Each structure stands twice: as C-alpha cells, then as structure tokens.
C-alpha cells in the first residue's frame, strides 16, 4: 500500500488575455504548455497581452496532511473549497511545502495557518519580500543542504535551475513513485525527455533533471504541466 495518497486540489492552468480597443479577449485554451505558446504568439500581434498562471496544487495524505504549492493569492478560496471537498478543514493541514517561493506558488499560503517548509536559499532571494507579506507570522521551517526527509516516506532534494532554492519532492503514492518537481520541468517537457538543456544554466538544470531521474519515478507532477509518466 502506498505511504501517501495524492490528490491534485487545483490543476494547472494558464489564462491568456489581450486588450484592444477597450475590449478584453480571453483565449479558450487554458492548458499548459499550449497556452504559453499562444501567449508568445499573441504578444507579437497585440499591444496589451497578459497571462495568469495556476500551478498544480497538490494534497498529500499520509503520516502528515501536506499541501504543496498552494498557488496565487486569488486561489485562497478555491484551495479551501477543494480541501473541504476532501473532508479537510484549513486547520487540518499539518504542513505547507513550497517547491520555491515565486508568488504563483506561495500566494495561496494566506488561507492556510500551517507551518511552511521552504529551502533556506529562497529566503535570501529578492522576491522573498513578497512571500513574507503572504506568510505573515506563520512558522517557517527552513530546509538546508541538498537533500532530506520532510516526513516518513516523503523526501526532498535541491533541484536548482529555475531558481537557486528550488526543491523537488518524492514519495510512494497510488501512482507509484511520484516526484513533485515544481518548475524544474517546464513550460514544456521535450527538453527533459531528451535531456538537452540550453542556456547559461544548462549544466545546473541537467544535474537537477538527473536527480529527478535518480528517484526512478513512475509519475511526475510538474508545476505547470499535467502529470506524466517519464
């Protein structure tokens, strides 16, 4: 039997919109990464273009009740309602884990009074000031080093590339060995599948992808992609 039960409370989505002549046009395509591609194309044709992005917000139930990446501030109420649908009140969440502290992953913490686990490197990043405003006086569990255990059967490892303090999680769920890797993979998965990264941080990203593969996952839940089997 799996040590952890996994539910996706809020699935990833991208909402792309443009403004022209005083009218707002919202694209019907909300999946990732298709909407990200549409956003890039639209940006070349319209003067005002925007995109709102929801990550996968994950519930893990096992030795603890854990919420991973509760999303944007505007997701506070949806996250609470999704938890209630699973029979869990806000006070029933033992821990919130952030794969990283970008606002689209940390904003929903405002609805949850639980302690928040995040890598110590993230608390030194310039964008941490925004996260601090959301977290207010919540207890903070700073993860340090390159790997560790959050709870029995729930491991974490440092997987930088998207940002310095990015972590990924691994546990046994009903979907087999499952890795929650945040934005270490994305917005597409072709580069991860081919293990070919480009750009200044390519070496670091490849090392993080190898760390993810070391877990031999059956299922990967990235921040902005539907779950997939590698």
mmCIF file of C-alpha atoms in Angstrom:
data_model
loop_
_atom_site.group_PDB
_atom_site.id
_atom_site.type_symbol
_atom_site.label_atom_id
_atom_site.label_comp_id
_atom_site.label_asym_id
_atom_site.label_seq_id
_atom_site.Cartn_x
_atom_site.Cartn_y
_atom_site.Cartn_z
ATOM 1 C CA UNK A 1 0.000 0.000 0.000
ATOM 2 C CA UNK A 2 1.229 3.477 -0.857
ATOM 3 C CA UNK A 3 2.531 5.512 2.051
ATOM 4 C CA UNK A 4 0.923 8.673 0.678
ATOM 5 C CA UNK A 5 -2.345 9.421 -1.079
ATOM 6 C CA UNK A 6 -2.108 12.160 -3.697
ATOM 7 C CA UNK A 7 -4.851 14.478 -4.933
ATOM 8 C CA UNK A 8 -4.470 17.494 -7.182
ATOM 9 C CA UNK A 9 -6.552 20.141 -5.450
ATOM 10 C CA UNK A 10 -6.252 22.747 -8.223
ATOM 11 C CA UNK A 11 -4.915 21.586 -11.609
ATOM 12 C CA UNK A 12 -2.507 23.743 -13.542
ATOM 13 C CA UNK A 13 -3.950 26.281 -15.970
ATOM 14 C CA UNK A 14 -2.844 29.348 -17.910
ATOM 15 C CA UNK A 15 -5.344 32.066 -18.765
ATOM 16 C CA UNK A 16 -4.170 34.286 -21.609
ATOM 17 C CA UNK A 17 -5.920 37.554 -22.414
ATOM 18 C CA UNK A 18 -5.433 40.601 -24.606
ATOM 19 C CA UNK A 19 -6.857 44.116 -24.554
ATOM 20 C CA UNK A 20 -7.556 46.005 -27.767
ATOM 21 C CA UNK A 21 -9.901 48.900 -28.425
ATOM 22 C CA UNK A 22 -11.222 48.749 -24.875
ATOM 23 C CA UNK A 23 -12.294 45.101 -25.242
ATOM 24 C CA UNK A 24 -10.849 42.138 -23.356
ATOM 25 C CA UNK A 25 -10.412 38.884 -25.243
ATOM 26 C CA UNK A 26 -9.701 35.713 -23.232
ATOM 27 C CA UNK A 27 -8.339 32.723 -25.110
ATOM 28 C CA UNK A 28 -10.272 29.476 -24.580
ATOM 29 C CA UNK A 29 -7.070 27.397 -24.412
ATOM 30 C CA UNK A 30 -6.070 27.124 -20.760
ATOM 31 C CA UNK A 31 -3.818 24.076 -20.699
ATOM 32 C CA UNK A 32 -0.082 24.218 -20.197
ATOM 33 C CA UNK A 33 2.097 24.463 -22.206
ATOM 34 C CA UNK A 34 -0.264 25.151 -25.123
ATOM 35 C CA UNK A 35 -1.438 28.417 -23.591
ATOM 36 C CA UNK A 36 2.157 29.503 -23.024
ATOM 37 C CA UNK A 37 2.819 29.089 -26.747
ATOM 38 C CA UNK A 38 -0.365 31.035 -27.550
ATOM 39 C CA UNK A 39 0.744 33.796 -25.177
ATOM 40 C CA UNK A 40 4.055 34.192 -27.002
ATOM 41 C CA UNK A 41 2.355 34.361 -30.386
ATOM 42 C CA UNK A 42 -0.290 36.810 -29.205
ATOM 43 C CA UNK A 43 2.330 39.051 -27.658
ATOM 44 C CA UNK A 44 3.741 39.698 -31.133
ATOM 45 C CA UNK A 45 0.346 40.760 -32.520
ATOM 46 C CA UNK A 46 -1.457 42.656 -29.759
ATOM 47 C CA UNK A 47 -0.315 45.749 -27.822
ATOM 48 C CA UNK A 48 -1.586 44.594 -24.402
ATOM 49 C CA UNK A 49 -1.285 40.910 -23.512
ATOM 50 C CA UNK A 50 -1.345 39.198 -20.125
ATOM 51 C CA UNK A 51 -1.283 35.736 -18.611
ATOM 52 C CA UNK A 52 -2.396 34.361 -15.253
ATOM 53 C CA UNK A 53 -0.877 31.022 -14.327
ATOM 54 C CA UNK A 54 -2.022 28.467 -11.760
ATOM 55 C CA UNK A 55 0.383 25.700 -10.735
ATOM 56 C CA UNK A 56 -0.672 22.209 -9.740
ATOM 57 C CA UNK A 57 -1.629 22.470 -6.071
ATOM 58 C CA UNK A 58 -1.166 19.032 -4.526
ATOM 59 C CA UNK A 59 -2.581 17.399 -1.411
ATOM 60 C CA UNK A 60 -0.573 14.570 0.163
ATOM 61 C CA UNK A 61 -2.159 12.483 2.901
ATOM 62 C CA UNK A 62 -0.017 10.089 4.883
ATOM 63 C CA UNK A 63 1.871 10.483 8.170
ATOM 64 C CA UNK A 64 1.033 14.186 7.757
ATOM 65 C CA UNK A 65 -1.510 16.153 5.752
ATOM 66 C CA UNK A 66 0.590 18.265 3.392
ATOM 67 C CA UNK A 67 -0.303 20.879 0.773
ATOM 68 C CA UNK A 68 2.344 21.553 -1.871
ATOM 69 C CA UNK A 69 2.439 24.882 -3.751
ATOM 70 C CA UNK A 70 -0.935 26.479 -2.857
ATOM 71 C CA UNK A 71 -0.718 28.901 -5.784
ATOM 72 C CA UNK A 72 -1.612 32.538 -6.311
ATOM 73 C CA UNK A 73 -3.334 34.760 -3.715
ATOM 74 C CA UNK A 74 -6.545 34.624 -5.765
ATOM 75 C CA UNK A 75 -6.583 30.840 -5.216
ATOM 76 C CA UNK A 76 -7.165 31.110 -1.463
ATOM 77 C CA UNK A 77 -10.876 30.335 -1.617
ATOM 78 C CA UNK A 78 -10.608 27.631 -4.316
ATOM 79 C CA UNK A 79 -7.911 25.836 -2.302
ATOM 80 C CA UNK A 80 -10.060 25.925 0.838
ATOM 81 C CA UNK A 81 -13.081 24.614 -1.066
ATOM 82 C CA UNK A 82 -11.010 21.862 -2.672
ATOM 83 C CA UNK A 83 -9.738 20.822 0.754
ATOM 84 C CA UNK A 84 -13.282 20.805 2.132
ATOM 85 C CA UNK A 85 -14.326 18.534 -0.749
ATOM 86 C CA UNK A 86 -11.639 16.135 0.504
ATOM 87 C CA UNK A 87 -13.002 16.384 4.051
ATOM 88 C CA UNK A 88 -10.141 18.534 5.344
ATOM 89 C CA UNK A 89 -10.601 21.932 7.041
ATOM 90 C CA UNK A 90 -7.859 24.537 6.778
ATOM 91 C CA UNK A 91 -6.794 23.727 10.333
ATOM 92 C CA UNK A 92 -6.408 20.071 9.333
ATOM 93 C CA UNK A 93 -3.375 20.806 7.152
ATOM 94 C CA UNK A 94 -0.194 19.970 9.080
ATOM 95 C CA UNK A 95 2.345 21.495 6.717
ATOM 96 C CA UNK A 96 2.628 23.545 3.528
ATOM 97 C CA UNK A 97 5.657 22.790 1.347
ATOM 98 C CA UNK A 98 6.887 25.220 -1.290
ATOM 99 C CA UNK A 99 8.966 23.915 -4.171
ATOM 100 C CA UNK A 100 10.093 27.538 -4.434
ATOM 101 C CA UNK A 101 8.915 30.955 -3.309
ATOM 102 C CA UNK A 102 7.696 32.586 -6.526
ATOM 103 C CA UNK A 103 4.353 34.282 -5.920
ATOM 104 C CA UNK A 104 2.366 31.948 -8.196
ATOM 105 C CA UNK A 105 3.308 29.093 -5.842
ATOM 106 C CA UNK A 106 3.318 30.810 -2.442
ATOM 107 C CA UNK A 107 0.343 33.208 -2.634
ATOM 108 C CA UNK A 108 -2.289 30.694 -1.535
ATOM 109 C CA UNK A 109 -0.500 30.181 1.787
ATOM 110 C CA UNK A 110 -2.543 33.080 3.147
ATOM 111 C CA UNK A 111 -5.553 30.773 3.546
ATOM 112 C CA UNK A 112 -3.673 28.083 5.478
ATOM 113 C CA UNK A 113 -2.438 28.566 9.063
ATOM 114 C CA UNK A 114 0.001 25.624 8.902
ATOM 115 C CA UNK A 115 3.789 25.943 9.133
ATOM 116 C CA UNK A 116 5.535 26.453 5.790
ATOM 117 C CA UNK A 117 8.605 24.498 4.655
ATOM 118 C CA UNK A 118 10.881 26.163 2.096
ATOM 119 C CA UNK A 119 14.571 25.935 1.299
ATOM 120 C CA UNK A 120 16.737 28.455 3.121
ATOM 121 C CA UNK A 121 18.168 29.729 -0.176
ATOM 122 C CA UNK A 122 14.734 31.029 -1.134
ATOM 123 C CA UNK A 123 14.545 33.185 1.981
ATOM 124 C CA UNK A 124 17.639 35.052 0.762
ATOM 125 C CA UNK A 125 16.217 35.767 -2.710
ATOM 126 C CA UNK A 126 14.965 39.284 -3.620
ATOM 127 C CA UNK A 127 11.421 38.004 -4.271
ATOM 128 C CA UNK A 128 11.217 36.632 -0.725
ATOM 129 C CA UNK A 129 9.866 40.011 0.415
ATOM 130 C CA UNK A 130 6.643 39.277 -1.470
ATOM 131 C CA UNK A 131 6.439 35.831 0.114
ATOM 132 C CA UNK A 132 6.973 37.267 3.590
ATOM 133 C CA UNK A 133 3.965 39.518 3.123
ATOM 134 C CA UNK A 134 1.805 36.479 2.377
ATOM 135 C CA UNK A 135 3.193 34.261 5.124
ATOM 136 C CA UNK A 136 2.877 36.916 7.855
ATOM 137 C CA UNK A 137 3.577 35.246 11.226
ATOM 138 C CA UNK A 138 3.325 31.609 10.138
ATOM 139 C CA UNK A 139 6.037 29.316 11.492
ATOM 140 C CA UNK A 140 8.742 28.758 8.888
ATOM 141 C CA UNK A 141 10.667 25.507 8.502
ATOM 142 C CA UNK A 142 13.841 26.314 6.583
ATOM 143 C CA UNK A 143 15.239 23.342 4.710
ATOM 144 C CA UNK A 144 19.010 23.367 4.402
ATOM 145 C CA UNK A 145 21.580 21.381 2.467
ATOM 146 C CA UNK A 146 20.928 19.344 -0.669
ATOM 147 C CA UNK A 147 18.505 16.637 0.491
ATOM 148 C CA UNK A 148 16.453 15.473 3.436
ATOM 149 C CA UNK A 149 13.227 13.974 4.742
ATOM 150 C CA UNK A 150 10.137 16.044 5.485
ATOM 151 C CA UNK A 151 8.102 13.182 6.944
ATOM 152 C CA UNK A 152 8.393 9.379 6.848
ATOM 153 C CA UNK A 153 8.416 8.404 3.180
ATOM 154 C CA UNK A 154 8.477 11.999 1.896
ATOM 155 C CA UNK A 155 11.925 13.033 0.653
ATOM 156 C CA UNK A 156 13.163 16.293 -0.771
ATOM 157 C CA UNK A 157 16.186 17.220 -2.854
ATOM 158 C CA UNK A 158 17.592 20.538 -4.008
ATOM 159 C CA UNK A 159 16.935 20.893 -7.753
ATOM 160 C CA UNK A 160 18.113 24.383 -8.764
ATOM 161 C CA UNK A 161 17.901 25.843 -12.239
ATOM 162 C CA UNK A 162 14.570 27.623 -12.234
ATOM 163 C CA UNK A 163 15.802 29.340 -9.065
ATOM 164 C CA UNK A 164 18.589 28.685 -6.553
ATOM 165 C CA UNK A 165 16.466 27.306 -3.738
ATOM 166 C CA UNK A 166 14.141 25.120 -5.788
ATOM 167 C CA UNK A 167 13.376 21.678 -4.342
ATOM 168 C CA UNK A 168 11.614 18.573 -5.612
ATOM 169 C CA UNK A 169 9.741 16.008 -3.521
ATOM 170 C CA UNK A 170 9.465 12.236 -3.891
ATOM 171 C CA UNK A 171 7.155 9.720 -2.249
ATOM 172 C CA UNK A 172 5.280 6.490 -2.913
ATOM 173 C CA UNK A 173 1.653 7.191 -3.869
ATOM 174 C CA UNK A 174 -1.199 5.327 -5.551
ATOM 175 C CA UNK A 175 0.557 6.325 -8.795
ATOM 176 C CA UNK A 176 3.817 4.604 -7.868
ATOM 177 C CA UNK A 177 6.968 6.537 -7.094
ATOM 178 C CA UNK A 178 5.841 10.128 -7.571
ATOM 179 C CA UNK A 179 8.040 13.194 -7.938
ATOM 180 C CA UNK A 180 6.665 16.700 -7.423
ATOM 181 C CA UNK A 181 9.209 18.852 -9.211
ATOM 182 C CA UNK A 182 7.636 22.316 -9.337
ATOM 183 C CA UNK A 183 9.094 24.420 -12.139
ATOM 184 C CA UNK A 184 12.242 22.339 -12.585
ATOM 185 C CA UNK A 185 10.499 20.924 -15.671
ATOM 186 C CA UNK A 186 8.547 23.235 -17.961
ATOM 187 C CA UNK A 187 6.848 25.030 -19.518
ATOM 188 C CA UNK A 188 7.191 22.035 -21.873
ATOM 189 C CA UNK A 189 8.765 18.637 -21.287
ATOM 190 C CA UNK A 190 10.601 17.999 -24.570
ATOM 191 C CA UNK A 191 13.962 19.117 -23.165
ATOM 192 C CA UNK A 192 13.562 16.899 -20.103
ATOM 193 C CA UNK A 193 12.581 13.919 -22.247
ATOM 194 C CA UNK A 194 15.642 14.434 -24.447
ATOM 195 C CA UNK A 195 17.896 15.533 -21.551
ATOM 196 C CA UNK A 196 19.050 18.506 -23.602
ATOM 197 C CA UNK A 197 19.174 21.877 -21.864
ATOM 198 C CA UNK A 198 20.471 25.120 -23.352
ATOM 199 C CA UNK A 199 21.474 28.496 -21.992
ATOM 200 C CA UNK A 200 23.737 29.755 -19.193
ATOM 201 C CA UNK A 201 22.235 27.461 -16.533
ATOM 202 C CA UNK A 202 22.111 24.326 -18.685
ATOM 203 C CA UNK A 203 24.567 22.341 -16.573
ATOM 204 C CA UNK A 204 22.687 23.051 -13.369
ATOM 205 C CA UNK A 205 19.353 22.177 -14.949
ATOM 206 C CA UNK A 206 20.678 18.902 -16.354
ATOM 207 C CA UNK A 207 22.013 17.981 -12.919
ATOM 208 C CA UNK A 208 18.570 18.637 -11.421
ATOM 209 C CA UNK A 209 16.890 16.539 -14.106
ATOM 210 C CA UNK A 210 19.313 13.695 -13.373
ATOM 211 C CA UNK A 211 18.449 13.986 -9.680
ATOM 212 C CA UNK A 212 14.772 13.636 -10.545
ATOM 213 C CA UNK A 213 15.511 10.586 -12.699
ATOM 214 C CA UNK A 214 17.555 9.055 -9.856
ATOM 215 C CA UNK A 215 14.292 8.538 -7.994
ATOM 216 C CA UNK A 216 13.108 6.344 -10.923
ATOM 217 C CA UNK A 217 9.656 7.952 -10.861
ATOM 218 C CA UNK A 218 6.542 6.317 -12.233
ATOM 219 C CA UNK A 219 4.740 9.679 -12.208
ATOM 220 C CA UNK A 220 5.994 13.250 -12.367
ATOM 221 C CA UNK A 221 3.859 16.200 -11.279
ATOM 222 C CA UNK A 222 5.482 19.394 -12.528
ATOM 223 C CA UNK A 223 4.306 22.862 -11.609
ATOM 224 C CA UNK A 224 2.697 23.795 -14.911
ATOM 225 C CA UNK A 225 2.196 20.516 -16.767
ATOM 226 C CA UNK A 226 -0.376 17.745 -16.435
ATOM 227 C CA UNK A 227 1.063 14.741 -14.542
ATOM 228 C CA UNK A 228 3.024 12.428 -16.818
ATOM 229 C CA UNK A 229 4.966 9.172 -16.856
ATOM 230 C CA UNK A 230 8.611 9.764 -17.835
#
